[in-house]
Amino acid sequence: MTSAPDATPPAEPARRRRRDPDTHRAAILEAAREAFAERGYARATIRDIARRAGVTHGLVMRHFTSKERLFLCAVPGTRDIDEVVAGDLASLPERVAGAFVARMETNAADDPFVALVRSAASDERAAIDLYTAMQRRSVAAYRTVLDGDDVDVRVDLMAAQLTGVAFNRYIVRAGPLASMTAAELTTHLSRVLRRIMFD
Amino acid sequence: MTSAPDATPPAEPARRRRRDPDTHRAAILEAAREAFAERGYARATIRDIARRAGVTHGLVMRHFTSKERLFLCAVPGTRDIDEVVAGDLASLPERVAGAFVARMETNAADDPFVALVRSAASDERAAIDLYTAMQRRSVAAYRTVLDGDDVDVRVDLMAAQLTGVAFNRYIVRAGPLASMTAAELTTHLSRVLRRIMFD
């Protein structure tokens, strides 16, 4: 994580940063995750994210073009969905559950997905649109490996299960789903997702 | 729904009301559902509920003793859980799904459960405690008919599914779960709940 620039930044680091777009990109994504988690989707601004990353507003827009695209790139679950979905169909439920739990446990309290659920629950239009966009993207990814007319329904039921689990474990933070270990949660979730996916 | 009393209410209706605790109770519950749905759990007050029901604060407390108890009595899902759970075990998933969908569809936008999810998502402590209390009550009800060490986990996974579905259909209001008919939703939900309950 890059800290905010000094009032008079030395020329050398500034030039070095300009030469390394990957470092910029990583710093922007890290700053975006922080900002979305802290402020929610609707209230986080590109300007604040740029400031946290120590870059200009214009540079953020050059890398990500919009706040929505930046969010979709910053949230690991959305970013990694194509990778998670690709591969052996038989172990897809375990991969989805594993990726979901691993990501939520890593980011703990400051997960942007939890922030999005909170924002959407407060009826923030932008958050609701984004949640919907994430679901459409998931359906598209799952369609590449699952057959059937009702793939979209099954994906939506899986999404509901994951949202509900995130709600119980990371927002309400009480009950069995909140107190079990990550490994236990992955096992239970795999079992439920398998049923929804294939039955 | 009883309207607010006039400044100088005639003695006759007042006396009649005093003689009919069931009418009072029904008016208070109706007013409570309205107030919880409109203002969320944390911001709804007994005083406002009493005013809407056209009764005194003291009468509400005499009937329900606390805001938490009033909420648990006013929310149909919680109120009816013992009735829904009692009966043939084989059709339990269909009864739970049917009761959940019927109740959500009736109350539509102003369901107190949706209000509770919204309040809890905003980290309102009182709402989180109440959501937890509702889950404990559900576990107790299901324990009377389901066996096994992991009944509490299965109930929590069912609760997660219902919360997630409520979130998608009644808060986000987009995607297949939001656009399908109530009958279709009941069918899909029954199937998922059956797997979680019995597998």
PDB file of C-alpha atoms in Angstrom, chain A:
ATOM      1  CA  MET A   1       0.000   0.000   0.000  1.00  0.00           C
ATOM      2  CA  THR A   2       1.499   3.322  -1.121  1.00  0.00           C
ATOM      3  CA  SER A   3       1.173   6.140   1.398  1.00  0.00           C
ATOM      4  CA  ALA A   4      -0.076   9.574   0.475  1.00  0.00           C
ATOM      5  CA  PRO A   5       2.563  11.646  -1.346  1.00  0.00           C
ATOM      6  CA  ASP A   6       4.493  14.340   0.464  1.00  0.00           C
ATOM      7  CA  ALA A   7       3.716  17.962  -0.325  1.00  0.00           C
ATOM      8  CA  THR A   8       6.913  18.071  -2.390  1.00  0.00           C
ATOM      9  CA  PRO A   9       7.551  14.543  -3.615  1.00  0.00           C
ATOM     10  CA  PRO A  10      11.056  13.854  -4.853  1.00  0.00           C
ATOM     11  CA  ALA A  11      11.235  13.543  -8.626  1.00  0.00           C
ATOM     12  CA  GLU A  12      12.829  10.117  -8.588  1.00  0.00           C
ATOM     13  CA  PRO A  13      10.022   8.026  -6.948  1.00  0.00           C
ATOM     14  CA  ALA A  14       7.424   9.854  -9.035  1.00  0.00           C
ATOM     15  CA  ARG A  15       9.243   8.926 -12.206  1.00  0.00           C
ATOM     16  CA  ARG A  16       9.744   5.363 -11.018  1.00  0.00           C
ATOM     17  CA  ARG A  17       6.036   5.070 -10.285  1.00  0.00           C
ATOM     18  CA  ARG A  18       5.139   6.354 -13.720  1.00  0.00           C
ATOM     19  CA  ARG A  19       7.297   3.615 -15.216  1.00  0.00           C
ATOM     20  CA  ASP A  20       5.523   0.825 -13.359  1.00  0.00           C
ATOM     21  CA  PRO A  21       1.809   0.609 -14.236  1.00  0.00           C
ATOM     22  CA  ASP A  22       1.472  -2.737 -12.407  1.00  0.00           C
ATOM     23  CA  THR A  23       2.511  -1.141  -9.136  1.00  0.00           C
ATOM     24  CA  HIS A  24       0.021   1.676  -9.700  1.00  0.00           C
ATOM     25  CA  ARG A  25      -2.714  -0.769 -10.529  1.00  0.00           C
ATOM     26  CA  ALA A  26      -2.043  -2.801  -7.389  1.00  0.00           C
ATOM     27  CA  ALA A  27      -1.973   0.326  -5.217  1.00  0.00           C
ATOM     28  CA  ILE A  28      -5.252   1.562  -6.719  1.00  0.00           C
ATOM     29  CA  LEU A  29      -6.953  -1.803  -6.180  1.00  0.00           C
ATOM     30  CA  GLU A  30      -5.759  -1.967  -2.582  1.00  0.00           C
ATOM     31  CA  ALA A  31      -6.951   1.594  -1.952  1.00  0.00           C
ATOM     32  CA  ALA A  32     -10.277   0.808  -3.633  1.00  0.00           C
ATOM     33  CA  ARG A  33     -10.864  -2.249  -1.433  1.00  0.00           C
ATOM     34  CA  GLU A  34     -10.181  -0.123   1.645  1.00  0.00           C
ATOM     35  CA  ALA A  35     -12.399   2.727   0.508  1.00  0.00           C
ATOM     36  CA  PHE A  36     -15.333   0.539  -0.568  1.00  0.00           C
ATOM     37  CA  ALA A  37     -15.166  -1.423   2.686  1.00  0.00           C
ATOM     38  CA  GLU A  38     -14.979   1.696   4.852  1.00  0.00           C
ATOM     39  CA  ARG A  39     -17.445   3.934   3.051  1.00  0.00           C
ATOM     40  CA  GLY A  40     -19.704   1.542   1.148  1.00  0.00           C
ATOM     41  CA  TYR A  41     -20.006   1.529  -2.622  1.00  0.00           C
ATOM     42  CA  ALA A  42     -22.153   4.602  -3.061  1.00  0.00           C
ATOM     43  CA  ARG A  43     -20.133   6.939  -0.837  1.00  0.00           C
ATOM     44  CA  ALA A  44     -16.640   5.875  -1.912  1.00  0.00           C
ATOM     45  CA  THR A  45     -15.217   8.277  -4.503  1.00  0.00           C
ATOM     46  CA  ILE A  46     -12.577   7.893  -7.193  1.00  0.00           C
ATOM     47  CA  ARG A  47     -10.947  11.039  -5.801  1.00  0.00           C
ATOM     48  CA  ASP A  48     -10.574   9.491  -2.340  1.00  0.00           C
ATOM     49  CA  ILE A  49      -9.279   6.226  -3.817  1.00  0.00           C
ATOM     50  CA  ALA A  50      -6.701   8.124  -5.893  1.00  0.00           C
ATOM     51  CA  ARG A  51      -5.579  10.018  -2.801  1.00  0.00           C
ATOM     52  CA  ARG A  52      -5.193   6.813  -0.765  1.00  0.00           C
ATOM     53  CA  ALA A  53      -3.185   5.227  -3.582  1.00  0.00           C
ATOM     54  CA  GLY A  54      -1.003   8.300  -4.005  1.00  0.00           C
ATOM     55  CA  VAL A  55      -1.943   8.752  -7.658  1.00  0.00           C
ATOM     56  CA  THR A  56      -4.063  11.193  -9.658  1.00  0.00           C
ATOM     57  CA  HIS A  57      -7.784  10.920 -10.385  1.00  0.00           C
ATOM     58  CA  GLY A  58      -6.930  10.748 -14.094  1.00  0.00           C
ATOM     59  CA  LEU A  59      -4.647   7.778 -13.611  1.00  0.00           C
ATOM     60  CA  VAL A  60      -7.365   5.808 -11.817  1.00  0.00           C
ATOM     61  CA  MET A  61      -9.763   6.509 -14.685  1.00  0.00           C
ATOM     62  CA  ARG A  62      -7.113   5.543 -17.254  1.00  0.00           C
ATOM     63  CA  HIS A  63      -6.668   2.172 -15.547  1.00  0.00           C
ATOM     64  CA  PHE A  64     -10.304   1.377 -14.737  1.00  0.00           C
ATOM     65  CA  THR A  65     -12.580   3.791 -16.700  1.00  0.00           C
ATOM     66  CA  SER A  66     -15.397   3.860 -14.066  1.00  0.00           C
ATOM     67  CA  LYS A  67     -16.149   3.307 -10.386  1.00  0.00           C
ATOM     68  CA  GLU A  68     -18.239   0.252 -11.254  1.00  0.00           C
ATOM     69  CA  ARG A  69     -15.410  -1.335 -13.227  1.00  0.00           C
ATOM     70  CA  LEU A  70     -12.952  -0.505 -10.466  1.00  0.00           C
ATOM     71  CA  PHE A  71     -15.204  -2.205  -7.917  1.00  0.00           C
ATOM     72  CA  LEU A  72     -15.639  -5.301 -10.078  1.00  0.00           C
ATOM     73  CA  CYS A  73     -11.840  -5.520 -10.456  1.00  0.00           C
ATOM     74  CA  ALA A  74     -11.180  -4.855  -6.770  1.00  0.00           C
ATOM     75  CA  VAL A  75     -13.594  -7.425  -5.308  1.00  0.00           C
ATOM     76  CA  PRO A  76     -11.724 -10.719  -5.389  1.00  0.00           C
ATOM     77  CA  GLY A  77     -14.839 -12.896  -5.734  1.00  0.00           C
ATOM     78  CA  THR A  78     -15.934 -11.162  -8.905  1.00  0.00           C
ATOM     79  CA  ARG A  79     -12.435 -10.812 -10.273  1.00  0.00           C
ATOM     80  CA  ASP A  80     -11.650 -14.507  -9.851  1.00  0.00           C
ATOM     81  CA  ILE A  81     -14.948 -16.034 -10.920  1.00  0.00           C
ATOM     82  CA  ASP A  82     -13.733 -17.118 -14.371  1.00  0.00           C
ATOM     83  CA  GLU A  83     -10.703 -18.846 -12.850  1.00  0.00           C
ATOM     84  CA  VAL A  84     -12.795 -20.570 -10.179  1.00  0.00           C
ATOM     85  CA  VAL A  85     -15.391 -21.771 -12.654  1.00  0.00           C
ATOM     86  CA  ALA A  86     -12.880 -23.111 -15.198  1.00  0.00           C
ATOM     87  CA  GLY A  87     -11.798 -26.687 -14.471  1.00  0.00           C
ATOM     88  CA  ASP A  88     -13.221 -30.009 -13.350  1.00  0.00           C
ATOM     89  CA  LEU A  89     -17.015 -29.769 -13.089  1.00  0.00           C
ATOM     90  CA  ALA A  90     -17.229 -32.432 -10.358  1.00  0.00           C
ATOM     91  CA  SER A  91     -15.274 -30.301  -7.894  1.00  0.00           C
ATOM     92  CA  LEU A  92     -16.878 -26.962  -8.836  1.00  0.00           C
ATOM     93  CA  PRO A  93     -18.927 -26.660  -5.605  1.00  0.00           C
ATOM     94  CA  GLU A  94     -15.783 -27.151  -3.498  1.00  0.00           C
ATOM     95  CA  ARG A  95     -13.878 -24.577  -5.560  1.00  0.00           C
ATOM     96  CA  VAL A  96     -16.665 -21.986  -5.279  1.00  0.00           C
ATOM     97  CA  ALA A  97     -17.116 -22.563  -1.539  1.00  0.00           C
ATOM     98  CA  GLY A  98     -13.359 -22.606  -0.961  1.00  0.00           C
ATOM     99  CA  ALA A  99     -12.740 -19.397  -2.888  1.00  0.00           C
ATOM    100  CA  PHE A 100     -15.644 -17.623  -1.185  1.00  0.00           C
ATOM    101  CA  VAL A 101     -14.613 -18.582   2.337  1.00  0.00           C
ATOM    102  CA  ALA A 102     -10.895 -17.966   1.736  1.00  0.00           C
ATOM    103  CA  ARG A 103     -11.608 -14.487   0.419  1.00  0.00           C
ATOM    104  CA  MET A 104     -14.052 -13.560   3.188  1.00  0.00           C
ATOM    105  CA  GLU A 105     -11.735 -14.860   5.920  1.00  0.00           C
ATOM    106  CA  THR A 106      -8.755 -12.949   4.535  1.00  0.00           C
ATOM    107  CA  ASN A 107     -10.473  -9.611   4.310  1.00  0.00           C
ATOM    108  CA  ALA A 108     -12.508 -10.219   7.457  1.00  0.00           C
ATOM    109  CA  ALA A 109     -14.288  -7.054   8.531  1.00  0.00           C
ATOM    110  CA  ASP A 110     -13.290  -4.947   5.540  1.00  0.00           C
ATOM    111  CA  ASP A 111     -14.564  -7.016   2.655  1.00  0.00           C
ATOM    112  CA  PRO A 112     -16.036  -4.924  -0.161  1.00  0.00           C
ATOM    113  CA  PHE A 113     -18.730  -7.547  -0.806  1.00  0.00           C
ATOM    114  CA  VAL A 114     -20.003  -7.137   2.757  1.00  0.00           C
ATOM    115  CA  ALA A 115     -19.908  -3.378   2.211  1.00  0.00           C
ATOM    116  CA  LEU A 116     -21.936  -3.827  -0.965  1.00  0.00           C
ATOM    117  CA  VAL A 117     -24.550  -5.934   0.835  1.00  0.00           C
ATOM    118  CA  ARG A 118     -24.781  -3.228   3.517  1.00  0.00           C
ATOM    119  CA  SER A 119     -25.147  -0.466   0.935  1.00  0.00           C
ATOM    120  CA  ALA A 120     -27.735  -2.402  -1.054  1.00  0.00           C
ATOM    121  CA  ALA A 121     -29.692  -3.142   2.123  1.00  0.00           C
ATOM    122  CA  SER A 122     -29.925   0.623   2.662  1.00  0.00           C
ATOM    123  CA  ASP A 123     -31.496   0.881  -0.793  1.00  0.00           C
ATOM    124  CA  GLU A 124     -28.571   2.717  -2.346  1.00  0.00           C
ATOM    125  CA  ARG A 125     -29.428   2.559  -6.018  1.00  0.00           C
ATOM    126  CA  ALA A 126     -25.796   2.397  -7.190  1.00  0.00           C
ATOM    127  CA  ALA A 127     -25.079  -0.543  -4.885  1.00  0.00           C
ATOM    128  CA  ILE A 128     -28.168  -2.406  -6.060  1.00  0.00           C
ATOM    129  CA  ASP A 129     -27.188  -1.905  -9.698  1.00  0.00           C
ATOM    130  CA  LEU A 130     -23.709  -3.166  -8.965  1.00  0.00           C
ATOM    131  CA  TYR A 131     -24.950  -6.212  -7.052  1.00  0.00           C
ATOM    132  CA  THR A 132     -27.115  -6.989 -10.075  1.00  0.00           C
ATOM    133  CA  ALA A 133     -24.162  -6.539 -12.430  1.00  0.00           C
ATOM    134  CA  MET A 134     -22.121  -8.959 -10.305  1.00  0.00           C
ATOM    135  CA  GLN A 135     -24.871 -11.547 -10.523  1.00  0.00           C
ATOM    136  CA  ARG A 136     -25.138 -11.192 -14.299  1.00  0.00           C
ATOM    137  CA  ARG A 137     -21.401 -11.697 -14.542  1.00  0.00           C
ATOM    138  CA  SER A 138     -21.633 -14.837 -12.376  1.00  0.00           C
ATOM    139  CA  VAL A 139     -24.391 -16.281 -14.547  1.00  0.00           C
ATOM    140  CA  ALA A 140     -22.269 -15.694 -17.640  1.00  0.00           C
ATOM    141  CA  ALA A 141     -19.313 -17.467 -16.036  1.00  0.00           C
ATOM    142  CA  TYR A 142     -21.367 -20.457 -14.854  1.00  0.00           C
ATOM    143  CA  ARG A 143     -23.079 -20.751 -18.235  1.00  0.00           C
ATOM    144  CA  THR A 144     -19.712 -21.718 -19.723  1.00  0.00           C
ATOM    145  CA  VAL A 145     -19.715 -24.932 -17.660  1.00  0.00           C
ATOM    146  CA  LEU A 146     -23.311 -25.682 -16.599  1.00  0.00           C
ATOM    147  CA  ASP A 147     -26.135 -26.783 -18.890  1.00  0.00           C
ATOM    148  CA  GLY A 148     -29.888 -26.371 -18.638  1.00  0.00           C
ATOM    149  CA  ASP A 149     -32.620 -23.798 -18.993  1.00  0.00           C
ATOM    150  CA  ASP A 150     -32.511 -22.912 -15.328  1.00  0.00           C
ATOM    151  CA  VAL A 151     -28.801 -22.102 -14.934  1.00  0.00           C
ATOM    152  CA  ASP A 152     -29.700 -18.520 -14.085  1.00  0.00           C
ATOM    153  CA  VAL A 153     -32.112 -19.657 -11.363  1.00  0.00           C
ATOM    154  CA  ARG A 154     -29.553 -22.020  -9.888  1.00  0.00           C
ATOM    155  CA  VAL A 155     -26.854 -19.339  -9.927  1.00  0.00           C
ATOM    156  CA  ASP A 156     -29.254 -16.933  -8.219  1.00  0.00           C
ATOM    157  CA  LEU A 157     -30.054 -19.528  -5.538  1.00  0.00           C
ATOM    158  CA  MET A 158     -26.320 -20.070  -4.983  1.00  0.00           C
ATOM    159  CA  ALA A 159     -25.810 -16.317  -4.776  1.00  0.00           C
ATOM    160  CA  ALA A 160     -28.646 -16.125  -2.233  1.00  0.00           C
ATOM    161  CA  GLN A 161     -26.961 -18.820  -0.148  1.00  0.00           C
ATOM    162  CA  LEU A 162     -23.602 -17.012  -0.243  1.00  0.00           C
ATOM    163  CA  THR A 163     -25.192 -13.641   0.549  1.00  0.00           C
ATOM    164  CA  GLY A 164     -27.133 -15.177   3.439  1.00  0.00           C
ATOM    165  CA  VAL A 165     -24.026 -16.871   4.821  1.00  0.00           C
ATOM    166  CA  ALA A 166     -22.027 -13.634   4.505  1.00  0.00           C
ATOM    167  CA  PHE A 167     -24.866 -11.864   6.317  1.00  0.00           C
ATOM    168  CA  ASN A 168     -24.932 -14.359   9.201  1.00  0.00           C
ATOM    169  CA  ARG A 169     -21.174 -14.808   9.586  1.00  0.00           C
ATOM    170  CA  TYR A 170     -19.793 -11.357   8.840  1.00  0.00           C
ATOM    171  CA  ILE A 171     -22.605  -8.928   9.629  1.00  0.00           C
ATOM    172  CA  VAL A 172     -24.751 -10.545  12.338  1.00  0.00           C
ATOM    173  CA  ARG A 173     -21.739 -12.533  13.613  1.00  0.00           C
ATOM    174  CA  ALA A 174     -23.797 -14.944  15.728  1.00  0.00           C
ATOM    175  CA  GLY A 175     -24.999 -18.517  15.449  1.00  0.00           C
ATOM    176  CA  PRO A 176     -23.336 -21.697  14.179  1.00  0.00           C
ATOM    177  CA  LEU A 177     -22.331 -20.263  10.782  1.00  0.00           C
ATOM    178  CA  ALA A 178     -20.472 -17.479  12.559  1.00  0.00           C
ATOM    179  CA  SER A 179     -18.709 -19.636  15.148  1.00  0.00           C
ATOM    180  CA  MET A 180     -17.565 -22.610  13.066  1.00  0.00           C
ATOM    181  CA  THR A 181     -14.070 -22.754  11.561  1.00  0.00           C
ATOM    182  CA  ALA A 182     -13.409 -21.707   7.977  1.00  0.00           C
ATOM    183  CA  ALA A 183     -12.772 -25.355   7.048  1.00  0.00           C
ATOM    184  CA  GLU A 184     -16.114 -26.468   8.518  1.00  0.00           C
ATOM    185  CA  LEU A 185     -17.902 -23.641   6.747  1.00  0.00           C
ATOM    186  CA  THR A 186     -16.296 -24.632   3.442  1.00  0.00           C
ATOM    187  CA  THR A 187     -17.471 -28.229   3.904  1.00  0.00           C
ATOM    188  CA  HIS A 188     -21.080 -27.253   4.706  1.00  0.00           C
ATOM    189  CA  LEU A 189     -21.224 -24.681   1.945  1.00  0.00           C
ATOM    190  CA  SER A 190     -19.794 -27.104  -0.626  1.00  0.00           C
ATOM    191  CA  ARG A 191     -22.527 -29.580   0.230  1.00  0.00           C
ATOM    192  CA  VAL A 192     -25.331 -27.033  -0.176  1.00  0.00           C
ATOM    193  CA  LEU A 193     -23.879 -25.503  -3.355  1.00  0.00           C
ATOM    194  CA  ARG A 194     -23.470 -28.984  -4.866  1.00  0.00           C
ATOM    195  CA  ARG A 195     -27.189 -29.638  -4.358  1.00  0.00           C
ATOM    196  CA  ILE A 196     -28.217 -26.322  -5.846  1.00  0.00           C
ATOM    197  CA  MET A 197     -25.793 -26.666  -8.762  1.00  0.00           C
ATOM    198  CA  PHE A 198     -26.512 -30.200  -9.868  1.00  0.00           C
ATOM    199  CA  ASP A 199     -29.875 -31.438  -8.541  1.00  0.00           C
TER     200      ASP A 199
END
